[in-house]
């Protein structure tokens, strides 16, 4: 595991354990922090001032805008119909895959162990609860939880952390 030479790092990027990550062919914006045991694949773009917590996986086709938070163990996917082999039984190669893009907008937060299916857009300042499975687009400022993830509130209406906790506990 390592940071490959083809990674474009912005200024002041902090990779806490460079020997315990797998980064290749990606772009990382200024002042971003990356924890241990993170994989960021080719054609991923991460904005400035993001935080990627340990054990997270950002696959090809993911775009994070500025100031996005990714909790521990977050998994992105990029193929709705993954298969190991083609119809003729031959192993798939890179030429056989069709990557579906995913966008996480400015200031969104994704809680630990969430799974993000391909092709979704997570709106600006949205909050994805821990363990949620996001199967469709999330509106700006929405709070979503569950499997599949569903909207339970609006960040602007909740206001502070205490009210957010009360909102989540009332489920």
mmCIF file with all atom_site columns, N, CA and C in Angstrom, residues 20-93:
data_model
loop_
_atom_site.group_PDB
_atom_site.id
_atom_site.type_symbol
_atom_site.label_atom_id
_atom_site.label_alt_id
_atom_site.label_comp_id
_atom_site.label_asym_id
_atom_site.label_entity_id
_atom_site.label_seq_id
_atom_site.pdbx_PDB_ins_code
_atom_site.Cartn_x
_atom_site.Cartn_y
_atom_site.Cartn_z
_atom_site.occupancy
_atom_site.B_iso_or_equiv
_atom_site.pdbx_formal_charge
_atom_site.auth_seq_id
_atom_site.auth_comp_id
_atom_site.auth_asym_id
_atom_site.auth_atom_id
_atom_site.pdbx_PDB_model_num
ATOM 1   N N  . UNK A 1 20 ? 0.008   3.074   4.984   1.00 0.00 ? 20 UNK A N  1
ATOM 2   C CA . UNK A 1 20 ? -1.202  2.300   5.256   1.00 0.00 ? 20 UNK A CA 1
ATOM 3   C C  . UNK A 1 20 ? -2.396  2.798   4.448   1.00 0.00 ? 20 UNK A C  1
ATOM 4   N N  . UNK A 1 21 ? -2.137  3.400   3.294   1.00 0.00 ? 21 UNK A N  1
ATOM 5   C CA . UNK A 1 21 ? -3.198  3.819   2.374   1.00 0.00 ? 21 UNK A CA 1
ATOM 6   C C  . UNK A 1 21 ? -2.870  3.305   0.984   1.00 0.00 ? 21 UNK A C  1
ATOM 7   N N  . UNK A 1 22 ? -3.867  3.316   0.104   1.00 0.00 ? 22 UNK A N  1
ATOM 8   C CA . UNK A 1 22 ? -3.673  2.938   -1.289  1.00 0.00 ? 22 UNK A CA 1
ATOM 9   C C  . UNK A 1 22 ? -4.326  4.025   -2.138  1.00 0.00 ? 22 UNK A C  1
ATOM 10  N N  . UNK A 1 23 ? -3.508  4.950   -2.624  1.00 0.00 ? 23 UNK A N  1
ATOM 11  C CA . UNK A 1 23 ? -3.974  6.072   -3.422  1.00 0.00 ? 23 UNK A CA 1
ATOM 12  C C  . UNK A 1 23 ? -3.289  6.016   -4.775  1.00 0.00 ? 23 UNK A C  1
ATOM 13  N N  . UNK A 1 24 ? -4.088  6.059   -5.847  1.00 0.00 ? 24 UNK A N  1
ATOM 14  C CA . UNK A 1 24 ? -3.487  6.058   -7.185  1.00 0.00 ? 24 UNK A CA 1
ATOM 15  C C  . UNK A 1 24 ? -4.415  6.758   -8.175  1.00 0.00 ? 24 UNK A C  1
ATOM 16  N N  . UNK A 1 25 ? -3.812  7.571   -9.048  1.00 0.00 ? 25 UNK A N  1
ATOM 17  C CA . UNK A 1 25 ? -4.533  8.209   -10.141 1.00 0.00 ? 25 UNK A CA 1
ATOM 18  C C  . UNK A 1 25 ? -5.631  9.169   -9.724  1.00 0.00 ? 25 UNK A C  1
ATOM 19  N N  . UNK A 1 26 ? -5.555  9.701   -8.520  1.00 0.00 ? 26 UNK A N  1
ATOM 20  C CA . UNK A 1 26 ? -6.603  10.573  -7.997  1.00 0.00 ? 26 UNK A CA 1
ATOM 21  C C  . UNK A 1 26 ? -6.073  11.988  -7.778  1.00 0.00 ? 26 UNK A C  1
ATOM 22  N N  . UNK A 1 27 ? -6.991  12.897  -7.488  1.00 0.00 ? 27 UNK A N  1
ATOM 23  C CA . UNK A 1 27 ? -6.656  14.283  -7.200  1.00 0.00 ? 27 UNK A CA 1
ATOM 24  C C  . UNK A 1 27 ? -7.184  14.610  -5.807  1.00 0.00 ? 27 UNK A C  1
ATOM 25  N N  . UNK A 1 28 ? -6.310  15.127  -4.942  1.00 0.00 ? 28 UNK A N  1
ATOM 26  C CA . UNK A 1 28 ? -6.669  15.466  -3.564  1.00 0.00 ? 28 UNK A CA 1
ATOM 27  C C  . UNK A 1 28 ? -6.444  16.962  -3.376  1.00 0.00 ? 28 UNK A C  1
ATOM 28  N N  . UNK A 1 29 ? -7.490  17.681  -2.943  1.00 0.00 ? 29 UNK A N  1
ATOM 29  C CA . UNK A 1 29 ? -7.424  19.128  -2.793  1.00 0.00 ? 29 UNK A CA 1
ATOM 30  C C  . UNK A 1 29 ? -6.667  19.581  -1.548  1.00 0.00 ? 29 UNK A C  1
ATOM 31  N N  . UNK A 1 30 ? -6.395  20.871  -1.497  1.00 0.00 ? 30 UNK A N  1
ATOM 32  C CA . UNK A 1 30 ? -5.645  21.503  -0.410  1.00 0.00 ? 30 UNK A CA 1
ATOM 33  C C  . UNK A 1 30 ? -6.266  21.227  0.961   1.00 0.00 ? 30 UNK A C  1
ATOM 34  N N  . UNK A 1 31 ? -5.388  21.065  1.955   1.00 0.00 ? 31 UNK A N  1
ATOM 35  C CA . UNK A 1 31 ? -5.780  20.964  3.369   1.00 0.00 ? 31 UNK A CA 1
ATOM 36  C C  . UNK A 1 31 ? -6.681  19.774  3.694   1.00 0.00 ? 31 UNK A C  1
ATOM 37  N N  . UNK A 1 32 ? -6.700  18.762  2.848   1.00 0.00 ? 32 UNK A N  1
ATOM 38  C CA . UNK A 1 32 ? -7.504  17.571  3.093   1.00 0.00 ? 32 UNK A CA 1
ATOM 39  C C  . UNK A 1 32 ? -6.728  16.610  3.994   1.00 0.00 ? 32 UNK A C  1
ATOM 40  N N  . UNK A 1 33 ? -7.467  15.879  4.849   1.00 0.00 ? 33 UNK A N  1
ATOM 41  C CA . UNK A 1 33 ? -6.878  14.900  5.763   1.00 0.00 ? 33 UNK A CA 1
ATOM 42  C C  . UNK A 1 33 ? -7.383  13.510  5.399   1.00 0.00 ? 33 UNK A C  1
ATOM 43  N N  . UNK A 1 34 ? -6.445  12.542  5.381   1.00 0.00 ? 34 UNK A N  1
ATOM 44  C CA . UNK A 1 34 ? -6.772  11.170  5.012   1.00 0.00 ? 34 UNK A CA 1
ATOM 45  C C  . UNK A 1 34 ? -6.243  10.227  6.082   1.00 0.00 ? 34 UNK A C  1
ATOM 46  N N  . UNK A 1 35 ? -7.133  9.392   6.617   1.00 0.00 ? 35 UNK A N  1
ATOM 47  C CA . UNK A 1 35 ? -6.775  8.444   7.663   1.00 0.00 ? 35 UNK A CA 1
ATOM 48  C C  . UNK A 1 35 ? -6.152  7.170   7.112   1.00 0.00 ? 35 UNK A C  1
ATOM 49  N N  . UNK A 1 36 ? -5.830  6.274   8.029   1.00 0.00 ? 36 UNK A N  1
ATOM 50  C CA . UNK A 1 36 ? -5.199  4.997   7.678   1.00 0.00 ? 36 UNK A CA 1
ATOM 51  C C  . UNK A 1 36 ? -6.193  4.052   7.010   1.00 0.00 ? 36 UNK A C  1
ATOM 52  N N  . UNK A 1 37 ? -5.668  3.130   6.241   1.00 0.00 ? 37 UNK A N  1
ATOM 53  C CA . UNK A 1 37 ? -6.436  2.063   5.591   1.00 0.00 ? 37 UNK A CA 1
ATOM 54  C C  . UNK A 1 37 ? -7.526  2.601   4.668   1.00 0.00 ? 37 UNK A C  1
ATOM 55  N N  . UNK A 1 38 ? -7.221  3.694   3.985   1.00 0.00 ? 38 UNK A N  1
ATOM 56  C CA . UNK A 1 38 ? -8.124  4.293   2.998   1.00 0.00 ? 38 UNK A CA 1
ATOM 57  C C  . UNK A 1 38 ? -7.626  3.926   1.612   1.00 0.00 ? 38 UNK A C  1
ATOM 58  N N  . UNK A 1 39 ? -8.560  3.571   0.716   1.00 0.00 ? 39 UNK A N  1
ATOM 59  C CA . UNK A 1 39 ? -8.211  3.391   -0.688  1.00 0.00 ? 39 UNK A CA 1
ATOM 60  C C  . UNK A 1 39 ? -8.962  4.441   -1.498  1.00 0.00 ? 39 UNK A C  1
ATOM 61  N N  . UNK A 1 40 ? -8.208  5.162   -2.334  1.00 0.00 ? 40 UNK A N  1
ATOM 62  C CA . UNK A 1 40 ? -8.784  6.136   -3.250  1.00 0.00 ? 40 UNK A CA 1
ATOM 63  C C  . UNK A 1 40 ? -8.264  5.789   -4.634  1.00 0.00 ? 40 UNK A C  1
ATOM 64  N N  . UNK A 1 41 ? -9.174  5.394   -5.523  1.00 0.00 ? 41 UNK A N  1
ATOM 65  C CA . UNK A 1 41 ? -8.790  4.873   -6.826  1.00 0.00 ? 41 UNK A CA 1
ATOM 66  C C  . UNK A 1 41 ? -8.624  5.967   -7.875  1.00 0.00 ? 41 UNK A C  1
ATOM 67  N N  . UNK A 1 42 ? -8.206  5.543   -9.051  1.00 0.00 ? 42 UNK A N  1
ATOM 68  C CA . UNK A 1 42 ? -8.007  6.465   -10.167 1.00 0.00 ? 42 UNK A CA 1
ATOM 69  C C  . UNK A 1 42 ? -9.322  7.157   -10.520 1.00 0.00 ? 42 UNK A C  1
ATOM 70  N N  . UNK A 1 43 ? -9.189  8.366   -11.063 1.00 0.00 ? 43 UNK A N  1
ATOM 71  C CA . UNK A 1 43 ? -10.330 9.167   -11.512 1.00 0.00 ? 43 UNK A CA 1
ATOM 72  C C  . UNK A 1 43 ? -11.272 9.557   -10.378 1.00 0.00 ? 43 UNK A C  1
ATOM 73  N N  . UNK A 1 44 ? -10.758 9.620   -9.161  1.00 0.00 ? 44 UNK A N  1
ATOM 74  C CA . UNK A 1 44 ? -11.493 10.189  -8.032  1.00 0.00 ? 44 UNK A CA 1
ATOM 75  C C  . UNK A 1 44 ? -10.957 11.599  -7.827  1.00 0.00 ? 44 UNK A C  1
ATOM 76  N N  . UNK A 1 45 ? -11.862 12.530  -7.575  1.00 0.00 ? 45 UNK A N  1
ATOM 77  C CA . UNK A 1 45 ? -11.477 13.905  -7.279  1.00 0.00 ? 45 UNK A CA 1
ATOM 78  C C  . UNK A 1 45 ? -12.015 14.273  -5.910  1.00 0.00 ? 45 UNK A C  1
ATOM 79  N N  . UNK A 1 46 ? -11.123 14.750  -5.052  1.00 0.00 ? 46 UNK A N  1
ATOM 80  C CA . UNK A 1 46 ? -11.490 15.176  -3.704  1.00 0.00 ? 46 UNK A CA 1
ATOM 81  C C  . UNK A 1 46 ? -11.154 16.648  -3.580  1.00 0.00 ? 46 UNK A C  1
ATOM 82  N N  . UNK A 1 47 ? -12.122 17.427  -3.118  1.00 0.00 ? 47 UNK A N  1
ATOM 83  C CA . UNK A 1 47 ? -11.933 18.869  -3.000  1.00 0.00 ? 47 UNK A CA 1
ATOM 84  C C  . UNK A 1 47 ? -11.038 19.253  -1.838  1.00 0.00 ? 47 UNK A C  1
ATOM 85  N N  . UNK A 1 48 ? -11.020 20.529  -1.557  1.00 0.00 ? 48 UNK A N  1
ATOM 86  C CA . UNK A 1 48 ? -10.207 21.084  -0.471  1.00 0.00 ? 48 UNK A CA 1
ATOM 87  C C  . UNK A 1 48 ? -10.927 20.957  0.870   1.00 0.00 ? 48 UNK A C  1
ATOM 88  N N  . UNK A 1 49 ? -10.119 20.860  1.933   1.00 0.00 ? 49 UNK A N  1
ATOM 89  C CA . UNK A 1 49 ? -10.599 20.853  3.314   1.00 0.00 ? 49 UNK A CA 1
ATOM 90  C C  . UNK A 1 49 ? -11.588 19.723  3.589   1.00 0.00 ? 49 UNK A C  1
ATOM 91  N N  . UNK A 1 50 ? -11.342 18.569  2.989   1.00 0.00 ? 50 UNK A N  1
ATOM 92  C CA . UNK A 1 50 ? -12.154 17.378  3.248   1.00 0.00 ? 50 UNK A CA 1
ATOM 93  C C  . UNK A 1 50 ? -11.477 16.542  4.319   1.00 0.00 ? 50 UNK A C  1
ATOM 94  N N  . UNK A 1 51 ? -12.246 15.651  4.929   1.00 0.00 ? 51 UNK A N  1
ATOM 95  C CA . UNK A 1 51 ? -11.688 14.686  5.873   1.00 0.00 ? 51 UNK A CA 1
ATOM 96  C C  . UNK A 1 51 ? -12.196 13.310  5.486   1.00 0.00 ? 51 UNK A C  1
ATOM 97  N N  . UNK A 1 52 ? -11.252 12.397  5.217   1.00 0.00 ? 52 UNK A N  1
ATOM 98  C CA . UNK A 1 52 ? -11.565 11.019  4.858   1.00 0.00 ? 52 UNK A CA 1
ATOM 99  C C  . UNK A 1 52 ? -11.073 10.150  6.019   1.00 0.00 ? 52 UNK A C  1
ATOM 100 N N  . UNK A 1 53 ? -12.011 9.586   6.773   1.00 0.00 ? 53 UNK A N  1
ATOM 101 C CA . UNK A 1 53 ? -11.647 8.788   7.951   1.00 0.00 ? 53 UNK A CA 1
ATOM 102 C C  . UNK A 1 53 ? -11.177 7.391   7.553   1.00 0.00 ? 53 UNK A C  1
ATOM 103 N N  . UNK A 1 54 ? -10.564 6.701   8.505   1.00 0.00 ? 54 UNK A N  1
ATOM 104 C CA . UNK A 1 54 ? -9.940  5.401   8.255   1.00 0.00 ? 54 UNK A CA 1
ATOM 105 C C  . UNK A 1 54 ? -10.916 4.365   7.693   1.00 0.00 ? 54 UNK A C  1
ATOM 106 N N  . UNK A 1 55 ? -10.344 3.404   6.984   1.00 0.00 ? 55 UNK A N  1
ATOM 107 C CA . UNK A 1 55 ? -11.035 2.240   6.455   1.00 0.00 ? 55 UNK A CA 1
ATOM 108 C C  . UNK A 1 55 ? -12.105 2.562   5.420   1.00 0.00 ? 55 UNK A C  1
ATOM 109 N N  . UNK A 1 56 ? -12.015 3.708   4.770   1.00 0.00 ? 56 UNK A N  1
ATOM 110 C CA . UNK A 1 56 ? -13.001 4.085   3.753   1.00 0.00 ? 56 UNK A CA 1
ATOM 111 C C  . UNK A 1 56 ? -12.492 3.742   2.357   1.00 0.00 ? 56 UNK A C  1
ATOM 112 N N  . UNK A 1 57 ? -13.446 3.549   1.443   1.00 0.00 ? 57 UNK A N  1
ATOM 113 C CA . UNK A 1 57 ? -13.139 3.139   0.072   1.00 0.00 ? 57 UNK A CA 1
ATOM 114 C C  . UNK A 1 57 ? -13.838 4.074   -0.895  1.00 0.00 ? 57 UNK A C  1
ATOM 115 N N  . UNK A 1 58 ? -13.042 4.794   -1.695  1.00 0.00 ? 58 UNK A N  1
ATOM 116 C CA . UNK A 1 58 ? -13.561 5.708   -2.710  1.00 0.00 ? 58 UNK A CA 1
ATOM 117 C C  . UNK A 1 58 ? -13.138 5.169   -4.063  1.00 0.00 ? 58 UNK A C  1
ATOM 118 N N  . UNK A 1 59 ? -14.086 4.597   -4.777  1.00 0.00 ? 59 UNK A N  1
ATOM 119 C CA . UNK A 1 59 ? -13.777 3.937   -6.043  1.00 0.00 ? 59 UNK A CA 1
ATOM 120 C C  . UNK A 1 59 ? -13.827 4.908   -7.209  1.00 0.00 ? 59 UNK A C  1
ATOM 121 N N  . UNK A 1 60 ? -13.336 4.444   -8.321  1.00 0.00 ? 60 UNK A N  1
ATOM 122 C CA . UNK A 1 60 ? -13.297 5.222   -9.556  1.00 0.00 ? 60 UNK A CA 1
ATOM 123 C C  . UNK A 1 60 ? -14.657 5.859   -9.821  1.00 0.00 ? 60 UNK A C  1
ATOM 124 N N  . UNK A 1 61 ? -14.637 7.158   -10.171 1.00 0.00 ? 61 UNK A N  1
ATOM 125 C CA . UNK A 1 61 ? -15.869 7.855   -10.523 1.00 0.00 ? 61 UNK A CA 1
ATOM 126 C C  . UNK A 1 61 ? -16.468 8.703   -9.413  1.00 0.00 ? 61 UNK A C  1
ATOM 127 N N  . UNK A 1 62 ? -15.884 8.687   -8.231  1.00 0.00 ? 62 UNK A N  1
ATOM 128 C CA . UNK A 1 62 ? -16.410 9.479   -7.112  1.00 0.00 ? 62 UNK A CA 1
ATOM 129 C C  . UNK A 1 62 ? -15.815 10.883  -7.155  1.00 0.00 ? 62 UNK A C  1
ATOM 130 N N  . UNK A 1 63 ? -16.676 11.876  -6.936  1.00 0.00 ? 63 UNK A N  1
ATOM 131 C CA . UNK A 1 63 ? -16.242 13.266  -6.830  1.00 0.00 ? 63 UNK A CA 1
ATOM 132 C C  . UNK A 1 63 ? -16.761 13.832  -5.515  1.00 0.00 ? 63 UNK A C  1
ATOM 133 N N  . UNK A 1 64 ? -15.844 14.328  -4.683  1.00 0.00 ? 64 UNK A N  1
ATOM 134 C CA . UNK A 1 64 ? -16.207 15.034  -3.457  1.00 0.00 ? 64 UNK A CA 1
ATOM 135 C C  . UNK A 1 64 ? -15.883 16.500  -3.665  1.00 0.00 ? 64 UNK A C  1
ATOM 136 N N  . UNK A 1 65 ? -16.856 17.364  -3.472  1.00 0.00 ? 65 UNK A N  1
ATOM 137 C CA . UNK A 1 65 ? -16.578 18.791  -3.526  1.00 0.00 ? 65 UNK A CA 1
ATOM 138 C C  . UNK A 1 65 ? -15.885 19.208  -2.230  1.00 0.00 ? 65 UNK A C  1
ATOM 139 N N  . UNK A 1 66 ? -15.646 20.487  -2.034  1.00 0.00 ? 66 UNK A N  1
ATOM 140 C CA . UNK A 1 66 ? -14.934 20.999  -0.863  1.00 0.00 ? 66 UNK A CA 1
ATOM 141 C C  . UNK A 1 66 ? -15.697 20.735  0.446   1.00 0.00 ? 66 UNK A C  1
ATOM 142 N N  . UNK A 1 67 ? -14.917 20.561  1.513   1.00 0.00 ? 67 UNK A N  1
ATOM 143 C CA . UNK A 1 67 ? -15.409 20.485  2.893   1.00 0.00 ? 67 UNK A CA 1
ATOM 144 C C  . UNK A 1 67 ? -16.361 19.319  3.155   1.00 0.00 ? 67 UNK A C  1
ATOM 145 N N  . UNK A 1 68 ? -16.102 18.196  2.499   1.00 0.00 ? 68 UNK A N  1
ATOM 146 C CA . UNK A 1 68 ? -16.895 16.983  2.706   1.00 0.00 ? 68 UNK A CA 1
ATOM 147 C C  . UNK A 1 68 ? -16.252 16.142  3.794   1.00 0.00 ? 68 UNK A C  1
ATOM 148 N N  . UNK A 1 69 ? -17.089 15.568  4.665   1.00 0.00 ? 69 UNK A N  1
ATOM 149 C CA . UNK A 1 69 ? -16.638 14.658  5.715   1.00 0.00 ? 69 UNK A CA 1
ATOM 150 C C  . UNK A 1 69 ? -17.060 13.240  5.359   1.00 0.00 ? 69 UNK A C  1
ATOM 151 N N  . UNK A 1 70 ? -16.093 12.316  5.401   1.00 0.00 ? 70 UNK A N  1
ATOM 152 C CA . UNK A 1 70 ? -16.349 10.894  5.179   1.00 0.00 ? 70 UNK A CA 1
ATOM 153 C C  . UNK A 1 70 ? -15.968 10.159  6.456   1.00 0.00 ? 70 UNK A C  1
ATOM 154 N N  . UNK A 1 71 ? -16.952 9.535   7.110   1.00 0.00 ? 71 UNK A N  1
ATOM 155 C CA . UNK A 1 71 ? -16.703 8.808   8.354   1.00 0.00 ? 71 UNK A CA 1
ATOM 156 C C  . UNK A 1 71 ? -15.934 7.517   8.129   1.00 0.00 ? 71 UNK A C  1
ATOM 157 N N  . UNK A 1 72 ? -15.678 6.820   9.220   1.00 0.00 ? 72 UNK A N  1
ATOM 158 C CA . UNK A 1 72 ? -14.917 5.561   9.174   1.00 0.00 ? 72 UNK A CA 1
ATOM 159 C C  . UNK A 1 72 ? -15.698 4.488   8.415   1.00 0.00 ? 72 UNK A C  1
ATOM 160 N N  . UNK A 1 73 ? -14.996 3.775   7.559   1.00 0.00 ? 73 UNK A N  1
ATOM 161 C CA . UNK A 1 73 ? -15.576 2.610   6.895   1.00 0.00 ? 73 UNK A CA 1
ATOM 162 C C  . UNK A 1 73 ? -16.661 2.915   5.875   1.00 0.00 ? 73 UNK A C  1
ATOM 163 N N  . UNK A 1 74 ? -16.668 4.109   5.309   1.00 0.00 ? 74 UNK A N  1
ATOM 164 C CA . UNK A 1 74 ? -17.656 4.439   4.276   1.00 0.00 ? 74 UNK A CA 1
ATOM 165 C C  . UNK A 1 74 ? -17.259 3.750   2.974   1.00 0.00 ? 74 UNK A C  1
ATOM 166 N N  . UNK A 1 75 ? -18.241 3.146   2.308   1.00 0.00 ? 75 UNK A N  1
ATOM 167 C CA . UNK A 1 75 ? -17.998 2.422   1.065   1.00 0.00 ? 75 UNK A CA 1
ATOM 168 C C  . UNK A 1 75 ? -18.783 3.048   -0.069  1.00 0.00 ? 75 UNK A C  1
ATOM 169 N N  . UNK A 1 76 ? -18.072 3.455   -1.117  1.00 0.00 ? 76 UNK A N  1
ATOM 170 C CA . UNK A 1 76 ? -18.702 3.899   -2.355  1.00 0.00 ? 76 UNK A CA 1
ATOM 171 C C  . UNK A 1 76 ? -18.664 2.743   -3.335  1.00 0.00 ? 76 UNK A C  1
ATOM 172 N N  . UNK A 1 77 ? -19.655 2.651   -4.210  1.00 0.00 ? 77 UNK A N  1
ATOM 173 C CA . UNK A 1 77 ? -19.669 1.642   -5.266  1.00 0.00 ? 77 UNK A CA 1
ATOM 174 C C  . UNK A 1 77 ? -19.836 2.359   -6.597  1.00 0.00 ? 77 UNK A C  1
ATOM 175 N N  . UNK A 1 78 ? -19.469 1.690   -7.694  1.00 0.00 ? 78 UNK A N  1
ATOM 176 C CA . UNK A 1 78 ? -19.547 2.358   -8.993  1.00 0.00 ? 78 UNK A CA 1
ATOM 177 C C  . UNK A 1 78 ? -20.107 1.484   -10.113 1.00 0.00 ? 78 UNK A C  1
ATOM 178 N N  . UNK A 1 79 ? -20.711 0.368   -9.780  1.00 0.00 ? 79 UNK A N  1
ATOM 179 C CA . UNK A 1 79 ? -21.260 -0.533  -10.788 1.00 0.00 ? 79 UNK A CA 1
ATOM 180 C C  . UNK A 1 79 ? -22.544 -1.140  -10.231 1.00 0.00 ? 79 UNK A C  1
ATOM 181 N N  . UNK A 1 80 ? -23.666 -0.939  -10.928 1.00 0.00 ? 80 UNK A N  1
ATOM 182 C CA . UNK A 1 80 ? -24.947 -1.482  -10.463 1.00 0.00 ? 80 UNK A CA 1
ATOM 183 C C  . UNK A 1 80 ? -25.076 -2.987  -10.673 1.00 0.00 ? 80 UNK A C  1
ATOM 184 N N  . UNK A 1 81 ? -24.341 -3.529  -11.627 1.00 0.00 ? 81 UNK A N  1
ATOM 185 C CA . UNK A 1 81 ? -24.446 -4.946  -11.960 1.00 0.00 ? 81 UNK A CA 1
ATOM 186 C C  . UNK A 1 81 ? -23.062 -5.584  -12.028 1.00 0.00 ? 81 UNK A C  1
ATOM 187 N N  . UNK A 1 82 ? -22.362 -5.656  -10.901 1.00 0.00 ? 82 UNK A N  1
ATOM 188 C CA . UNK A 1 82 ? -20.988 -6.195  -10.940 1.00 0.00 ? 82 UNK A CA 1
ATOM 189 C C  . UNK A 1 82 ? -20.968 -7.704  -11.187 1.00 0.00 ? 82 UNK A C  1
ATOM 190 N N  . UNK A 1 83 ? -20.045 -8.110  -11.987 1.00 0.00 ? 83 UNK A N  1
ATOM 191 C CA . UNK A 1 83 ? -19.811 -9.527  -12.278 1.00 0.00 ? 83 UNK A CA 1
ATOM 192 C C  . UNK A 1 83 ? -18.310 -9.748  -12.391 1.00 0.00 ? 83 UNK A C  1
ATOM 193 N N  . UNK A 1 84 ? -17.856 -10.924 -12.031 1.00 0.00 ? 84 UNK A N  1
ATOM 194 C CA . UNK A 1 84 ? -16.442 -11.275 -12.153 1.00 0.00 ? 84 UNK A CA 1
ATOM 195 C C  . UNK A 1 84 ? -16.099 -11.682 -13.585 1.00 0.00 ? 84 UNK A C  1
ATOM 196 N N  . UNK A 1 85 ? -17.103 -12.217 -14.302 1.00 0.00 ? 85 UNK A N  1
ATOM 197 C CA . UNK A 1 85 ? -16.841 -12.752 -15.636 1.00 0.00 ? 85 UNK A CA 1
ATOM 198 C C  . UNK A 1 85 ? -17.815 -12.179 -16.666 1.00 0.00 ? 85 UNK A C  1
ATOM 199 N N  . UNK A 1 86 ? -17.418 -12.295 -17.912 1.00 0.00 ? 86 UNK A N  1
ATOM 200 C CA . UNK A 1 86 ? -18.288 -11.948 -19.039 1.00 0.00 ? 86 UNK A CA 1
ATOM 201 C C  . UNK A 1 86 ? -19.227 -13.115 -19.317 1.00 0.00 ? 86 UNK A C  1
ATOM 202 N N  . UNK A 1 87 ? -20.161 -12.916 -20.246 1.00 0.00 ? 87 UNK A N  1
ATOM 203 C CA . UNK A 1 87 ? -21.125 -13.968 -20.607 1.00 0.00 ? 87 UNK A CA 1
ATOM 204 C C  . UNK A 1 87 ? -20.453 -15.261 -21.052 1.00 0.00 ? 87 UNK A C  1
ATOM 205 N N  . UNK A 1 88 ? -19.271 -15.139 -21.683 1.00 0.00 ? 88 UNK A N  1
ATOM 206 C CA . UNK A 1 88 ? -18.572 -16.336 -22.172 1.00 0.00 ? 88 UNK A CA 1
ATOM 207 C C  . UNK A 1 88 ? -17.730 -17.022 -21.091 1.00 0.00 ? 88 UNK A C  1
ATOM 208 N N  . UNK A 1 89 ? -17.780 -16.503 -19.865 1.00 0.00 ? 89 UNK A N  1
ATOM 209 C CA . UNK A 1 89 ? -17.036 -17.096 -18.766 1.00 0.00 ? 89 UNK A CA 1
ATOM 210 C C  . UNK A 1 89 ? -15.639 -16.545 -18.583 1.00 0.00 ? 89 UNK A C  1
ATOM 211 N N  . UNK A 1 90 ? -15.187 -15.692 -19.492 1.00 0.00 ? 90 UNK A N  1
ATOM 212 C CA . UNK A 1 90 ? -13.855 -15.097 -19.348 1.00 0.00 ? 90 UNK A CA 1
ATOM 213 C C  . UNK A 1 90 ? -13.870 -14.036 -18.257 1.00 0.00 ? 90 UNK A C  1
ATOM 214 N N  . UNK A 1 91 ? -12.747 -13.910 -17.559 1.00 0.00 ? 91 UNK A N  1
ATOM 215 C CA . UNK A 1 91 ? -12.643 -12.898 -16.517 1.00 0.00 ? 91 UNK A CA 1
ATOM 216 C C  . UNK A 1 91 ? -12.770 -11.511 -17.120 1.00 0.00 ? 91 UNK A C  1
ATOM 217 N N  . UNK A 1 92 ? -13.501 -10.651 -16.418 1.00 0.00 ? 92 UNK A N  1
ATOM 218 C CA . UNK A 1 92 ? -13.619 -9.267  -16.885 1.00 0.00 ? 92 UNK A CA 1
ATOM 219 C C  . UNK A 1 92 ? -12.284 -8.552  -16.737 1.00 0.00 ? 92 UNK A C  1
ATOM 220 N N  . UNK A 1 93 ? -12.034 -7.626  -17.666 1.00 0.00 ? 93 UNK A N  1
ATOM 221 C CA . UNK A 1 93 ? -10.866 -6.752  -17.587 1.00 0.00 ? 93 UNK A CA 1
ATOM 222 C C  . UNK A 1 93 ? -11.362 -5.325  -17.388 1.00 0.00 ? 93 UNK A C  1
#
